[in-house]
Amino acid sequence: DRNEILEEDGVWNAWFARTWNLKHVKGTPQSSRFYKDATLSTFVSRYRVETSDSIASIALKSQRRVSLLKQINNLVSDSSLHCRKEIYIPVSKPEHLHGAHVRIHYCKFSLREYCFVISADDTWDVSPTLEPGRCRPDSKKQEENLVSLMSRSLKIDECSAKYYLEVSDYDLKEAMSNYRIDDEWEKTQQRASRRPKDK
């Protein structure tokens, strides 16, 4: 495949760097379409979430629309915000990318790829929240927020929510999916037990 050859040779990354006036591009997207379809909101910087933050307060500090932050980070409410260690702030102007180092990486929260702008005091290492797989909460408060969010979303007790989160290694989407599968199985069994048995 010609695209694979181009990616291996770094030609796509070099073309992408020239197009957006970047100094260096690290990482390879899942498809070469990423390079062609990129817009300004493809470029994001990381923001560490504090306990006092809300989506609105972050939007105010970063001078971005609340709706854009929700879309980029796949956020629904402040409860979902506080289940995260960090969120991503889209770059506002093309000139902010001039001479920047970026890393192409898949974000498991928003289920899409972004170009993460690496700041001068940052490292090339992928942060724990960018690594593929699951990310266990690093505080009791985050754990409680996840349990509460799942409990309210599915209208189940917090003990059940905590159980499904624990067996899913605190992957909220997987925990909710597992609960729905079990719940449907139980309902199917109950319906089957109510049917009159053949004589």
mmCIF file of N, CA and C in Angstrom, residues 77-145:
data_model
loop_
_atom_site.group_PDB
_atom_site.id
_atom_site.type_symbol
_atom_site.label_atom_id
_atom_site.label_comp_id
_atom_site.label_asym_id
_atom_site.label_seq_id
_atom_site.Cartn_x
_atom_site.Cartn_y
_atom_site.Cartn_z
ATOM 1 N N SER A 77 -21.578 16.645 31.510
ATOM 2 C CA SER A 77 -21.853 17.507 32.656
ATOM 3 C C SER A 77 -20.589 17.689 33.483
ATOM 4 N N ASP A 78 -20.688 18.508 34.552
ATOM 5 C CA ASP A 78 -19.557 18.691 35.456
ATOM 6 C C ASP A 78 -19.210 17.388 36.182
ATOM 7 N N SER A 79 -20.197 16.520 36.380
ATOM 8 C CA SER A 79 -19.922 15.218 37.006
ATOM 9 C C SER A 79 -18.978 14.398 36.132
ATOM 10 N N SER A 80 -19.231 14.404 34.822
ATOM 11 C CA SER A 80 -18.346 13.659 33.912
ATOM 12 C C SER A 80 -16.975 14.323 33.831
ATOM 13 N N LEU A 81 -16.935 15.661 33.985
ATOM 14 C CA LEU A 81 -15.648 16.373 34.007
ATOM 15 C C LEU A 81 -14.781 15.878 35.151
ATOM 16 N N HIS A 82 -15.371 15.728 36.345
ATOM 17 C CA HIS A 82 -14.588 15.360 37.532
ATOM 18 C C HIS A 82 -14.265 13.879 37.615
ATOM 19 N N CYS A 83 -14.685 13.126 36.602
ATOM 20 C CA CYS A 83 -14.237 11.735 36.487
ATOM 21 C C CYS A 83 -12.926 11.665 35.708
ATOM 22 N N ARG A 84 -12.472 12.805 35.191
ATOM 23 C CA ARG A 84 -11.249 12.860 34.378
ATOM 24 C C ARG A 84 -10.099 13.474 35.173
ATOM 25 N N LYS A 85 -8.898 13.063 34.840
ATOM 26 C CA LYS A 85 -7.713 13.697 35.415
ATOM 27 C C LYS A 85 -7.368 14.956 34.633
ATOM 28 N N GLU A 86 -7.596 14.904 33.317
ATOM 29 C CA GLU A 86 -7.310 16.053 32.472
ATOM 30 C C GLU A 86 -8.252 16.062 31.276
ATOM 31 N N ILE A 87 -8.411 17.239 30.702
ATOM 32 C CA ILE A 87 -9.203 17.368 29.475
ATOM 33 C C ILE A 87 -8.352 18.097 28.446
ATOM 34 N N TYR A 88 -8.907 18.283 27.254
ATOM 35 C CA TYR A 88 -8.140 18.835 26.152
ATOM 36 C C TYR A 88 -8.760 20.141 25.667
ATOM 37 N N ILE A 89 -7.901 21.136 25.522
ATOM 38 C CA ILE A 89 -8.320 22.476 25.098
ATOM 39 C C ILE A 89 -7.879 22.674 23.650
ATOM 40 N N PRO A 90 -8.813 22.927 22.736
ATOM 41 C CA PRO A 90 -8.420 23.124 21.337
ATOM 42 C C PRO A 90 -7.652 24.427 21.133
ATOM 43 N N VAL A 91 -6.700 24.389 20.224
ATOM 44 C CA VAL A 91 -5.929 25.584 19.865
ATOM 45 C C VAL A 91 -6.867 26.584 19.194
ATOM 46 N N SER A 92 -6.705 27.868 19.502
ATOM 47 C CA SER A 92 -7.660 28.873 18.996
ATOM 48 C C SER A 92 -7.206 29.563 17.710
ATOM 49 N N LYS A 93 -5.874 29.665 17.488
ATOM 50 C CA LYS A 93 -5.385 30.383 16.309
ATOM 51 C C LYS A 93 -4.262 29.599 15.627
ATOM 52 N N PRO A 94 -4.219 29.604 14.290
ATOM 53 C CA PRO A 94 -3.158 28.869 13.574
ATOM 54 C C PRO A 94 -1.749 29.308 13.965
ATOM 55 N N GLU A 95 -1.580 30.594 14.281
ATOM 56 C CA GLU A 95 -0.239 31.079 14.621
ATOM 57 C C GLU A 95 0.288 30.468 15.927
ATOM 58 N N HIS A 96 -0.613 29.947 16.771
ATOM 59 C CA HIS A 96 -0.176 29.291 18.009
ATOM 60 C C HIS A 96 0.549 27.969 17.726
ATOM 61 N N LEU A 97 0.423 27.494 16.485
ATOM 62 C CA LEU A 97 1.073 26.235 16.109
ATOM 63 C C LEU A 97 2.447 26.439 15.490
ATOM 64 N N HIS A 98 2.792 27.671 15.158
ATOM 65 C CA HIS A 98 4.067 27.936 14.484
ATOM 66 C C HIS A 98 5.245 27.471 15.345
ATOM 67 N N GLY A 99 6.029 26.538 14.794
ATOM 68 C CA GLY A 99 7.199 26.034 15.509
ATOM 69 C C GLY A 99 6.887 25.055 16.624
ATOM 70 N N ALA A 100 5.641 24.571 16.680
ATOM 71 C CA ALA A 100 5.240 23.672 17.776
ATOM 72 C C ALA A 100 5.659 22.235 17.531
ATOM 73 N N HIS A 101 5.863 21.500 18.618
ATOM 74 C CA HIS A 101 6.049 20.051 18.590
ATOM 75 C C HIS A 101 4.686 19.439 18.878
ATOM 76 N N VAL A 102 4.266 18.465 18.094
ATOM 77 C CA VAL A 102 2.978 17.825 18.338
ATOM 78 C C VAL A 102 3.114 16.305 18.316
ATOM 79 N N ARG A 103 2.183 15.651 18.968
ATOM 80 C CA ARG A 103 2.133 14.190 18.963
ATOM 81 C C ARG A 103 0.735 13.758 18.558
ATOM 82 N N ILE A 104 0.638 12.913 17.536
ATOM 83 C CA ILE A 104 -0.646 12.374 17.092
ATOM 84 C C ILE A 104 -0.983 11.187 17.990
ATOM 85 N N HIS A 105 -2.159 11.244 18.605
ATOM 86 C CA HIS A 105 -2.529 10.153 19.505
ATOM 87 C C HIS A 105 -4.042 10.002 19.582
ATOM 88 N N TYR A 106 -4.478 8.769 19.817
ATOM 89 C CA TYR A 106 -5.900 8.451 19.958
ATOM 90 C C TYR A 106 -6.340 8.715 21.391
ATOM 91 N N CYS A 107 -7.458 9.426 21.543
ATOM 92 C CA CYS A 107 -8.000 9.721 22.867
ATOM 93 C C CYS A 107 -9.162 8.777 23.144
ATOM 94 N N LYS A 108 -9.050 7.967 24.187
ATOM 95 C CA LYS A 108 -10.075 6.957 24.469
ATOM 96 C C LYS A 108 -11.367 7.566 25.005
ATOM 97 N N PHE A 109 -11.297 8.802 25.540
ATOM 98 C CA PHE A 109 -12.498 9.430 26.075
ATOM 99 C C PHE A 109 -13.398 9.974 24.969
ATOM 100 N N SER A 110 -12.790 10.665 24.011
ATOM 101 C CA SER A 110 -13.575 11.247 22.918
ATOM 102 C C SER A 110 -13.656 10.315 21.719
ATOM 103 N N LEU A 111 -12.899 9.197 21.774
ATOM 104 C CA LEU A 111 -12.913 8.166 20.726
ATOM 105 C C LEU A 111 -12.500 8.721 19.366
ATOM 106 N N ARG A 112 -11.482 9.580 19.375
ATOM 107 C CA ARG A 112 -10.935 10.109 18.117
ATOM 108 C C ARG A 112 -9.459 10.467 18.304
ATOM 109 N N GLU A 113 -8.797 10.740 17.197
ATOM 110 C CA GLU A 113 -7.380 11.103 17.250
ATOM 111 C C GLU A 113 -7.219 12.623 17.276
ATOM 112 N N TYR A 114 -6.216 13.068 18.021
ATOM 113 C CA TYR A 114 -5.888 14.489 18.095
ATOM 114 C C TYR A 114 -4.388 14.680 17.934
ATOM 115 N N CYS A 115 -4.002 15.919 17.656
ATOM 116 C CA CYS A 115 -2.605 16.325 17.691
ATOM 117 C C CYS A 115 -2.390 17.056 19.012
ATOM 118 N N PHE A 116 -1.663 16.426 19.913
ATOM 119 C CA PHE A 116 -1.411 17.045 21.210
ATOM 120 C C PHE A 116 -0.188 17.945 21.106
ATOM 121 N N VAL A 117 -0.395 19.219 21.421
ATOM 122 C CA VAL A 117 0.699 20.187 21.373
ATOM 123 C C VAL A 117 1.549 19.989 22.623
ATOM 124 N N ILE A 118 2.845 19.744 22.413
ATOM 125 C CA ILE A 118 3.765 19.502 23.524
ATOM 126 C C ILE A 118 4.392 20.828 23.932
ATOM 127 N N SER A 119 4.162 21.224 25.176
ATOM 128 C CA SER A 119 4.714 22.495 25.657
ATOM 129 C C SER A 119 6.189 22.330 25.997
ATOM 130 N N ALA A 120 6.872 23.457 26.220
ATOM 131 C CA ALA A 120 8.320 23.441 26.464
ATOM 132 C C ALA A 120 8.682 22.654 27.727
ATOM 133 N N ASP A 121 7.813 22.681 28.753
ATOM 134 C CA ASP A 121 8.123 21.983 30.006
ATOM 135 C C ASP A 121 7.536 20.573 30.043
ATOM 136 N N ASP A 122 6.956 20.140 28.919
ATOM 137 C CA ASP A 122 6.373 18.802 28.835
ATOM 138 C C ASP A 122 7.447 17.826 28.354
ATOM 139 N N THR A 123 7.096 16.539 28.274
ATOM 140 C CA THR A 123 8.020 15.538 27.736
ATOM 141 C C THR A 123 7.362 14.848 26.555
ATOM 142 N N TRP A 124 8.156 14.080 25.817
ATOM 143 C CA TRP A 124 7.593 13.340 24.681
ATOM 144 C C TRP A 124 6.797 12.132 25.143
ATOM 145 N N ASP A 125 6.969 11.762 26.415
ATOM 146 C CA ASP A 125 6.259 10.580 26.896
ATOM 147 C C ASP A 125 4.761 10.833 26.907
ATOM 148 N N VAL A 126 4.000 9.797 26.529
ATOM 149 C CA VAL A 126 2.548 9.897 26.566
ATOM 150 C C VAL A 126 2.112 9.882 28.016
ATOM 151 N N SER A 127 1.209 10.792 28.386
ATOM 152 C CA SER A 127 0.741 10.824 29.772
ATOM 153 C C SER A 127 -0.110 9.597 30.053
ATOM 154 N N PRO A 128 -0.275 9.227 31.333
ATOM 155 C CA PRO A 128 -1.066 8.040 31.660
ATOM 156 C C PRO A 128 -2.477 8.080 31.084
ATOM 157 N N THR A 129 -3.080 9.275 30.991
ATOM 158 C CA THR A 129 -4.453 9.354 30.503
ATOM 159 C C THR A 129 -4.525 9.200 28.986
ATOM 160 N N LEU A 130 -3.378 9.248 28.285
ATOM 161 C CA LEU A 130 -3.387 9.074 26.840
ATOM 162 C C LEU A 130 -3.080 7.635 26.450
ATOM 163 N N GLU A 131 -2.589 6.861 27.390
ATOM 164 C CA GLU A 131 -2.235 5.491 27.052
ATOM 165 C C GLU A 131 -3.469 4.679 26.724
ATOM 166 N N PRO A 132 -3.360 3.756 25.770
ATOM 167 C CA PRO A 132 -4.498 2.925 25.462
ATOM 168 C C PRO A 132 -4.886 2.081 26.669
ATOM 169 N N GLY A 133 -6.130 1.666 26.707
ATOM 170 C CA GLY A 133 -6.597 0.833 27.808
ATOM 171 C C GLY A 133 -7.334 1.644 28.840
ATOM 172 N N ARG A 134 -7.346 1.159 30.068
ATOM 173 C CA ARG A 134 -8.172 1.766 31.096
ATOM 174 C C ARG A 134 -7.340 2.635 32.018
ATOM 175 N N CYS A 135 -8.017 3.472 32.759
ATOM 176 C CA CYS A 135 -7.325 4.403 33.638
ATOM 177 C C CYS A 135 -8.054 4.456 34.974
ATOM 178 N N ARG A 136 -7.519 3.799 35.995
ATOM 179 C CA ARG A 136 -8.166 3.760 37.298
ATOM 180 C C ARG A 136 -8.088 5.137 37.952
ATOM 181 N N PRO A 137 -9.150 5.563 38.648
ATOM 182 C CA PRO A 137 -9.120 6.876 39.297
ATOM 183 C C PRO A 137 -7.939 6.987 40.255
ATOM 184 N N ASP A 138 -7.303 8.161 40.314
ATOM 185 C CA ASP A 138 -6.142 8.301 41.191
ATOM 186 C C ASP A 138 -6.516 8.943 42.523
ATOM 187 N N SER A 139 -7.810 9.098 42.799
ATOM 188 C CA SER A 139 -8.240 9.617 44.090
ATOM 189 C C SER A 139 -9.595 9.033 44.455
ATOM 190 N N LYS A 140 -9.895 9.035 45.759
ATOM 191 C CA LYS A 140 -11.176 8.528 46.250
ATOM 192 C C LYS A 140 -12.322 9.359 45.684
ATOM 193 N N LYS A 141 -12.073 10.672 45.539
ATOM 194 C CA LYS A 141 -13.126 11.575 45.031
ATOM 195 C C LYS A 141 -13.491 11.218 43.593
ATOM 196 N N GLN A 142 -12.499 10.956 42.757
ATOM 197 C CA GLN A 142 -12.773 10.569 41.368
ATOM 198 C C GLN A 142 -13.556 9.267 41.315
ATOM 199 N N GLU A 143 -13.175 8.333 42.183
ATOM 200 C CA GLU A 143 -13.876 7.051 42.235
ATOM 201 C C GLU A 143 -15.339 7.265 42.623
ATOM 202 N N GLU A 144 -15.569 8.098 43.629
ATOM 203 C CA GLU A 144 -16.940 8.391 44.077
ATOM 204 C C GLU A 144 -17.745 9.068 42.979
ATOM 205 N N ASN A 145 -17.109 9.967 42.237
ATOM 206 C CA ASN A 145 -17.793 10.660 41.134
ATOM 207 C C ASN A 145 -18.216 9.686 40.047
#
